[in-house]
Amino acid sequence: MFPSFSLRYARLPERLRAECLPTPVERPRLVAFNRELADELGFDLAAFEADEAAGALAGNQVPKGAEPVAMAYAGHQFGNFVPQLGDGRALLLGEVVDRHGRIRDIQLKGSGRTPFSRGGDGRAPLGPVLREYLVSEAMHALGIPTTRALAAVTTGERVFRRIPEPGAVLTRVASSHLRVGTFQYFAARGDTEAVRLLADEAIARHYPHLADRADDGERYLALLDAVAERQTELVARWMGVGFIHGVMNTDNTAISGETIDYGPCAFMDTFDPRTVYSSIDEQGRYAYVNQPVVIQWNLARFAETLVPLIDSDGERAVERATPIIREVSERFEARWREVMRAKLGLATDEDGDGELAQALLDAMRAGRADFHLAFRYLADAVEAAAEAPRLKDIFESRDELEAWLPRWRERLSREEASNADIVARLNAANPAVIPRNHRVAEAIAAAEEDDFEPFEVLLAVISDPYTTPDTEVDYTRPPRDEERVLRTFCGT
């Protein structure tokens, strides 16, 4: 059933990983399987058999050709450096080449203890597995770079966190699992050769256009620049859909530029730039508004690991790398303006567009408006004579919105586009549905009682996010006060 594995990471020097077998579970049951992704990866779906797949995807049988390894990495967690983290509950089975010729990692998450477990059980509760499945697939459907979910398997066992919870294993697919923290692990040990091997692997996997640069220092400086470009664009796109990662530690910053490790993540409902959902982020370090600052900080930590590769003279290496880090904020602002212009229905670029976008956000904050519906309902207000009741009704106070709308319409008049074209742009840039926290919580609660229908319906809805769903349940609706989910949890 599985495609042929290559073992690129497993063939790197032993100090980069630990060979480890998954721990078998009692009663594996396949509760979600991404057939579209499986086909893309080259799985033999004609030979697919659910019970056999459940055993392999839970770790009870290692697929033919796979050699499971736990990857070593370190990381800054909430600003504090931890020199050894690593895959404490995950195993990389190997890499496959998909039908588009791309190398993809296949990893089991929640498959038992590894040498990096640090006393943990190596397991995952069902709730975080389903949250990652839903949110990562929603991000993919929104066109935002992300790891993906191939399967979820329940284990028939209990996992003990705050309370006993059903256990599960997620099968995750990624362009790679190289992280800033992977580089930090070896840089902290003075292992420059390992850092070089990782950098060369990252270039080969994600930035092959850099491989032909003859000058080593220039090549690794270009790697830093390329990662900075992808990460700033990624964070701008997160914020364009109101996404809050929740744990933007350096070990959760992927060199590929994909979103990785959906722990206490959430999509904001009522717009407030200070919004935090993570139960462990007591100081708001990773609040919505802080994400651009954090990614600059994380990239600076990545730059530190590359210093010996950029130049043998440390001071000169820092001088060469510093401008790239300083430019991160400017790059973010440029990407953010692009995101916001699209959300406002603008195809051209004018100097005042950033201020126009900020004025709408200020109006949303003052009016306690829902972030997603405010943008989606702009399509109702394109025409000057439009009353736009749906838009106005989601603002508790409307004065700032009423003052903003004429400014926006005047800007639209310079677009040389019909109202119909602008409405189409707005509907293509602003999703009708995202995995709202209360809906995710409902799906998880039902699944924990062995009812997976709400999960399956929600998954279908968020997989087509720009279409208003024709369902009995209104998945576009913000939560009522009693439905609000204010805290989310990692599951570790």
XYZ file of C-alpha atoms in Angstrom:
492
model
C 0.000 0.000 0.000
C 2.771 2.450 0.935
C 4.922 4.001 -1.798
C 8.644 3.289 -1.882
C 10.617 5.046 0.829
C 13.888 6.840 0.398
C 15.897 7.243 3.577
C 17.684 10.559 3.134
C 17.604 11.619 6.769
C 18.176 8.101 8.087
C 21.383 7.969 6.021
C 22.809 11.147 7.531
C 25.350 10.683 10.366
C 23.985 8.937 13.435
C 24.331 11.956 15.709
C 21.563 13.724 13.756
C 18.904 11.199 14.772
C 18.084 8.171 16.859
C 16.831 4.914 15.382
C 13.689 3.867 17.217
C 10.678 1.659 16.634
C 7.135 2.799 17.374
C 5.383 1.294 20.381
C 2.458 -0.955 19.390
C -1.038 -0.009 20.539
C -3.926 -2.167 21.699
C -6.720 -1.611 19.171
C -5.776 0.625 16.235
C -8.721 1.981 14.274
C -8.520 4.257 11.260
C -10.870 7.192 11.846
C -9.644 9.571 9.133
C -7.734 8.953 5.920
C -6.851 11.574 3.338
C -7.285 9.662 0.089
C -6.537 12.674 -2.105
C -3.200 13.210 -0.359
C -2.465 9.483 -0.313
C -2.944 9.323 -4.074
C -0.678 12.356 -4.504
C 2.002 10.587 -2.458
C 1.797 7.476 -4.624
C -0.067 5.111 -2.293
C -1.587 2.052 -3.941
C -5.214 2.813 -3.112
C -6.427 -0.224 -5.016
C -4.696 -2.337 -2.370
C -5.947 -0.200 0.508
C -7.431 -2.142 3.414
C -8.552 -0.170 6.469
C -7.484 -2.620 9.197
C -4.056 -3.161 7.653
C -3.639 0.587 7.199
C -4.642 1.224 10.811
C -1.937 -1.106 12.080
C 0.769 0.500 9.959
C -0.340 4.068 10.651
C -0.507 3.400 14.397
C 2.998 1.944 14.371
C 2.077 -1.676 15.042
C 3.785 -2.707 11.801
C 6.608 -0.756 10.191
C 5.902 -0.296 6.471
C 8.232 -2.096 4.078
C 11.302 -0.004 3.335
C 10.812 2.393 6.245
C 13.477 2.906 8.914
C 11.902 4.996 11.693
C 14.089 7.654 13.289
C 13.523 10.356 15.883
C 15.131 13.636 14.849
C 17.337 15.636 17.208
C 16.635 19.321 17.737
C 16.818 22.036 20.370
C 14.844 25.265 20.607
C 13.980 28.517 22.266
C 10.671 27.917 24.036
C 9.033 31.193 25.059
C 12.449 32.808 24.741
C 14.306 30.279 26.888
C 16.862 28.020 25.218
C 16.444 24.278 25.761
C 19.536 22.521 24.354
C 17.854 19.156 23.813
C 14.286 18.615 22.719
C 13.954 16.291 19.725
C 11.099 14.092 18.556
C 9.778 12.943 21.904
C 6.594 11.461 20.457
C 7.197 11.359 16.713
C 9.039 9.120 14.277
C 10.056 9.866 10.715
C 9.290 6.756 8.665
C 11.194 8.088 5.677
C 10.709 10.170 2.561
C 8.736 9.461 -0.605
C 8.757 11.139 -3.986
C 5.216 12.212 -4.807
C 3.538 12.215 -8.211
C 4.822 15.758 -8.838
C 8.424 14.768 -8.180
C 8.567 16.444 -4.762
C 10.278 14.817 -1.766
C 7.862 14.501 1.178
C 8.432 13.276 4.734
C 5.985 10.828 6.292
C 5.976 10.967 10.082
C 3.984 9.279 12.840
C 3.092 11.597 15.715
C 2.037 10.022 19.025
C 3.712 6.698 18.259
C 5.392 6.166 21.645
C 8.553 6.937 23.566
C 11.833 7.847 21.887
C 15.274 8.691 23.306
C 14.110 12.332 23.278
C 10.935 11.803 25.326
C 12.461 13.231 28.535
C 10.195 11.112 30.717
C 7.075 11.648 28.633
C 4.852 8.861 27.362
C 5.371 9.646 23.678
C 1.626 9.495 23.074
C -0.921 11.973 21.742
C -4.514 12.503 22.877
C -7.252 12.298 20.266
C -8.231 15.977 20.636
C -4.909 17.520 19.533
C -4.619 14.957 16.727
C -8.000 15.945 15.319
C -7.253 19.649 15.823
C -4.049 19.319 13.801
C -5.840 17.295 11.144
C -8.593 19.894 10.754
C -6.465 23.019 10.965
C -3.635 21.808 8.740
C -6.102 20.715 6.055
C -7.935 24.037 6.386
C -4.645 25.888 5.901
C -3.932 23.816 2.797
C -7.359 24.635 1.388
C -6.721 28.328 2.110
C -3.543 28.107 0.038
C -1.179 28.664 2.977
C 2.014 26.530 3.088
C 1.575 23.812 5.678
C 2.320 20.297 6.756
C -0.608 18.035 5.989
C -2.572 15.276 7.660
C -2.625 11.882 5.989
C -4.403 9.851 8.653
C -5.667 9.674 12.212
C -5.813 6.384 14.080
C -7.304 5.802 17.512
C -5.290 3.469 19.725
C -7.837 1.901 22.068
C -5.728 3.227 24.950
C -5.993 6.166 27.345
C -3.530 9.039 27.472
C -3.209 10.859 30.791
C -2.945 14.648 30.629
C -5.184 16.856 32.757
C -7.670 13.991 32.626
C -7.598 10.560 30.939
C -8.262 11.009 27.224
C -8.562 8.681 24.222
C -5.214 8.139 22.510
C -4.507 8.615 18.810
C -1.685 8.736 16.263
C -1.457 11.320 13.485
C 0.344 10.648 10.224
C 1.879 13.940 9.140
C 3.313 14.831 5.750
C 5.842 17.630 5.326
C 8.299 18.933 2.759
C 10.766 18.211 5.547
C 10.925 18.383 9.320
C 14.054 20.551 9.398
C 13.537 23.348 11.902
C 15.498 26.311 13.198
C 15.816 24.206 16.352
C 17.447 21.386 14.358
C 20.289 23.755 13.486
C 20.413 25.092 17.045
C 20.933 21.607 18.497
C 24.241 21.180 16.692
C 25.344 24.808 16.784
C 25.040 24.713 20.589
C 27.419 21.740 20.604
C 29.942 23.435 18.343
C 29.286 20.806 15.644
C 29.794 23.003 12.601
C 30.053 20.025 10.276
C 26.567 18.849 11.280
C 25.207 22.372 10.722
C 26.787 22.308 7.259
C 25.190 18.935 6.480
C 21.794 20.277 7.555
C 22.236 23.452 5.518
C 23.179 21.440 2.426
C 20.164 19.172 2.958
C 17.887 22.204 3.319
C 19.241 23.685 0.104
C 18.838 20.398 -1.764
C 15.296 19.891 -0.486
C 13.893 23.415 -0.519
C 16.195 25.874 -2.288
C 17.984 23.936 -5.055
C 18.575 27.130 -7.034
C 21.189 28.057 -4.411
C 23.254 24.881 -4.855
C 25.348 26.144 -7.768
C 26.776 29.128 -5.864
C 30.505 28.523 -5.817
C 31.233 30.604 -2.736
C 30.235 28.678 0.404
C 29.648 31.766 2.510
C 27.476 33.341 -0.160
C 25.460 30.126 -0.506
C 24.663 29.916 3.212
C 23.931 33.636 3.407
C 21.494 33.128 0.536
C 19.902 30.258 2.475
C 19.254 32.622 5.384
C 17.775 35.161 2.992
C 15.525 32.567 1.337
C 14.219 31.228 4.646
C 13.558 34.792 5.831
C 11.553 35.499 2.690
C 9.375 32.412 3.074
C 8.798 32.879 6.786
C 7.793 36.548 6.523
C 5.350 35.730 3.751
C 3.984 32.804 5.777
C 3.288 34.925 8.866
C 1.621 37.638 6.758
C -0.668 35.011 5.267
C -1.450 33.566 8.708
C -2.509 36.959 9.913
C -4.616 37.515 6.815
C -6.873 34.671 7.954
C -6.733 35.606 11.641
C -4.558 32.621 12.531
C -2.612 32.533 15.796
C 0.010 29.785 15.944
C 0.252 29.793 19.728
C 3.755 28.306 20.114
C 6.113 30.081 17.720
C 9.170 28.554 19.346
C 12.264 28.114 17.191
C 11.672 24.365 17.146
C 8.301 25.126 15.491
C 9.828 27.288 12.738
C 10.305 25.159 9.626
C 13.176 25.821 7.222
C 10.808 24.968 4.360
C 8.481 27.864 5.179
C 5.582 25.541 5.989
C 3.313 25.908 9.012
C 4.268 23.139 11.434
C 3.167 21.882 14.859
C -0.449 22.876 15.397
C -0.604 22.853 19.171
C -2.663 25.523 20.946
C -3.425 27.263 17.650
C -6.694 29.020 16.840
C -8.424 31.391 14.433
C -9.473 34.695 15.937
C -13.188 35.521 16.093
C -13.744 39.084 17.354
C -10.861 41.204 16.109
C -8.378 42.148 18.795
C -4.663 42.253 17.916
C -3.731 41.201 21.458
C -5.619 37.909 21.208
C -3.947 34.853 22.759
C -5.469 31.368 22.952
C -2.595 29.234 24.202
C -3.087 28.133 27.785
C 0.669 28.362 28.406
C 1.284 31.804 26.860
C 0.594 33.757 30.019
C 2.562 36.843 28.929
C 1.129 37.041 25.413
C 4.502 36.497 23.730
C 2.822 34.818 20.762
C -0.280 37.021 20.543
C -1.672 37.744 17.078
C 0.005 41.154 16.820
C 3.387 39.873 18.025
C 3.860 37.197 15.367
C 5.889 39.411 12.949
C 8.249 40.398 15.770
C 8.656 36.802 16.880
C 9.515 35.516 13.415
C 12.240 38.164 13.137
C 13.609 37.011 16.506
C 13.474 33.351 15.432
C 15.266 34.130 12.174
C 17.989 35.892 14.133
C 18.506 32.656 16.068
C 18.762 30.794 12.742
C 21.348 33.300 11.538
C 23.429 32.633 14.647
C 23.696 28.954 13.744
C 24.985 29.793 10.251
C 27.697 32.240 11.353
C 30.622 29.747 10.998
C 29.390 28.801 7.522
C 28.940 32.357 6.275
C 32.460 33.495 7.106
C 35.389 32.102 9.072
C 35.667 35.532 10.693
C 32.735 35.627 13.127
C 32.460 39.412 13.222
C 32.452 39.629 9.440
C 29.805 36.883 9.261
C 27.568 38.825 11.649
C 28.036 41.974 9.573
C 26.927 40.074 6.449
C 23.910 38.451 8.080
C 22.620 41.410 10.095
C 21.062 43.339 7.163
C 18.920 40.310 6.285
C 17.529 40.152 9.814
C 16.977 43.904 9.951
C 15.036 43.756 6.685
C 12.586 41.158 8.030
C 10.213 43.821 9.364
C 10.217 45.652 6.013
C 9.636 42.400 4.170
C 6.758 41.570 6.440
C 5.147 44.956 5.896
C 5.408 44.498 2.129
C 3.847 41.028 2.285
C 1.172 42.251 4.724
C 0.179 45.072 2.371
C -0.175 42.524 -0.439
C -2.420 40.340 1.733
C -4.563 43.264 2.835
C -4.903 44.744 -0.648
C -6.305 41.409 -1.800
C -8.702 41.296 1.161
C -9.935 44.790 0.232
C -10.502 43.837 -3.398
C -7.575 45.877 -4.700
C -5.431 44.689 -7.598
C -3.297 47.833 -7.938
C -0.849 49.367 -5.474
C -1.163 52.867 -4.049
C 0.784 54.512 -1.246
C -2.200 54.908 1.075
C -3.382 51.296 0.910
C -1.649 50.255 4.116
C -3.259 53.084 6.052
C -6.653 52.286 4.519
C -6.357 48.659 5.656
C -5.285 49.680 9.154
C -8.251 52.051 9.410
C -10.619 49.137 8.745
C -8.880 47.027 11.383
C -9.199 49.936 13.825
C -12.916 50.161 13.020
C -13.289 46.425 13.560
C -11.550 46.638 16.899
C -13.649 49.600 18.037
C -16.832 47.885 16.879
C -15.879 44.451 18.250
C -16.563 42.972 14.834
C -15.879 39.405 13.798
C -12.643 39.359 11.784
C -13.783 36.893 9.137
C -17.325 38.113 8.550
C -16.215 41.747 8.386
C -14.008 40.978 5.407
C -16.415 38.500 3.814
C -19.311 40.958 4.018
C -17.371 43.776 2.343
C -18.723 42.261 -0.867
C -22.174 43.556 0.206
C -20.914 47.151 0.438
C -19.124 47.711 -2.882
C -21.891 49.808 -4.414
C -22.300 53.316 -3.024
C -26.040 52.837 -2.515
C -25.655 49.510 -0.731
C -27.100 49.377 2.794
C -24.977 46.300 3.607
C -26.983 45.237 6.690
C -25.013 42.008 7.159
C -21.780 43.962 7.420
C -23.089 46.692 9.681
C -24.944 44.327 11.987
C -21.743 42.610 13.123
C -20.348 45.934 14.459
C -21.423 46.874 17.973
C -20.579 50.491 17.137
C -20.555 51.637 13.513
C -19.229 55.198 13.473
C -15.709 54.282 12.364
C -17.004 51.810 9.784
C -19.439 54.378 8.361
C -16.576 56.858 8.035
C -14.339 54.271 6.401
C -16.694 52.917 3.724
C -16.695 56.068 1.501
C -12.891 56.148 1.593
C -12.754 52.518 0.481
C -15.282 53.009 -2.301
C -13.368 56.042 -3.554
C -10.220 53.884 -3.661
C -12.113 51.154 -5.529
C -13.144 53.715 -8.160
C -9.512 53.862 -9.310
C -9.308 50.113 -9.883
C -10.742 50.212 -13.422
C -12.798 47.137 -12.593
C -16.516 46.503 -12.515
C -18.342 46.079 -9.235
C -18.945 42.452 -10.180
C -15.221 41.894 -10.674
C -14.433 43.484 -7.310
C -17.044 41.330 -5.562
C -15.484 38.254 -7.166
C -12.042 39.357 -5.927
C -13.356 39.872 -2.406
C -15.021 36.479 -2.294
C -11.853 34.826 -3.611
C -9.660 36.477 -0.958
C -11.908 36.252 2.113
C -13.014 32.770 3.176
C -16.621 32.096 4.052
C -15.640 29.484 6.596
C -12.604 28.655 8.704
C -12.304 26.047 11.475
C -13.715 28.215 14.230
C -12.603 27.220 17.682
C -16.045 26.321 18.977
C -16.737 24.081 15.978
C -13.410 22.314 16.398
C -14.163 21.839 20.100
C -17.603 20.397 19.259
C -16.099 17.957 16.750
C -13.461 16.829 19.241
C -15.982 16.399 22.063
C -18.190 14.240 19.833
C -15.226 12.164 18.622
C -14.167 11.490 22.202
C -17.601 9.852 22.568
C -16.899 7.867 19.371
C -19.090 10.046 17.142
C -16.937 11.220 14.229
C -19.725 12.658 12.076
C -19.225 16.282 13.287
C -15.506 15.963 12.537
C -16.191 14.613 9.055
C -18.734 17.327 8.239
C -16.463 20.083 9.517
C -13.540 18.656 7.540
C -15.618 18.696 4.346
C -16.714 22.285 4.964
C -13.281 23.725 5.712
C -11.836 21.905 2.685
C -13.852 24.295 0.469
C -13.406 27.515 2.463
C -14.415 30.101 -0.135
C -17.855 28.582 -0.703
C -20.673 29.298 1.726
C -21.673 25.809 2.894
C -25.194 24.531 2.368
C -25.450 22.677 5.653
C -27.945 22.438 8.467
C -25.347 23.837 10.863
C -24.181 27.404 10.122
C -20.413 27.006 9.998
C -19.896 30.687 9.140
C -21.417 31.885 12.425
C -19.159 33.220 15.192
C -19.562 31.631 18.614
C -22.221 32.805 21.025
C -20.902 33.963 24.384
C -21.448 30.571 25.976
C -19.669 28.820 23.078
C -16.452 30.831 23.137
C -13.232 28.846 23.419
C -10.704 31.090 25.137
C -7.910 28.606 25.809
C -6.382 25.814 23.742
C -3.866 23.183 24.825
C -0.804 21.463 23.352
C -1.587 17.860 24.233
C 2.036 17.122 25.188
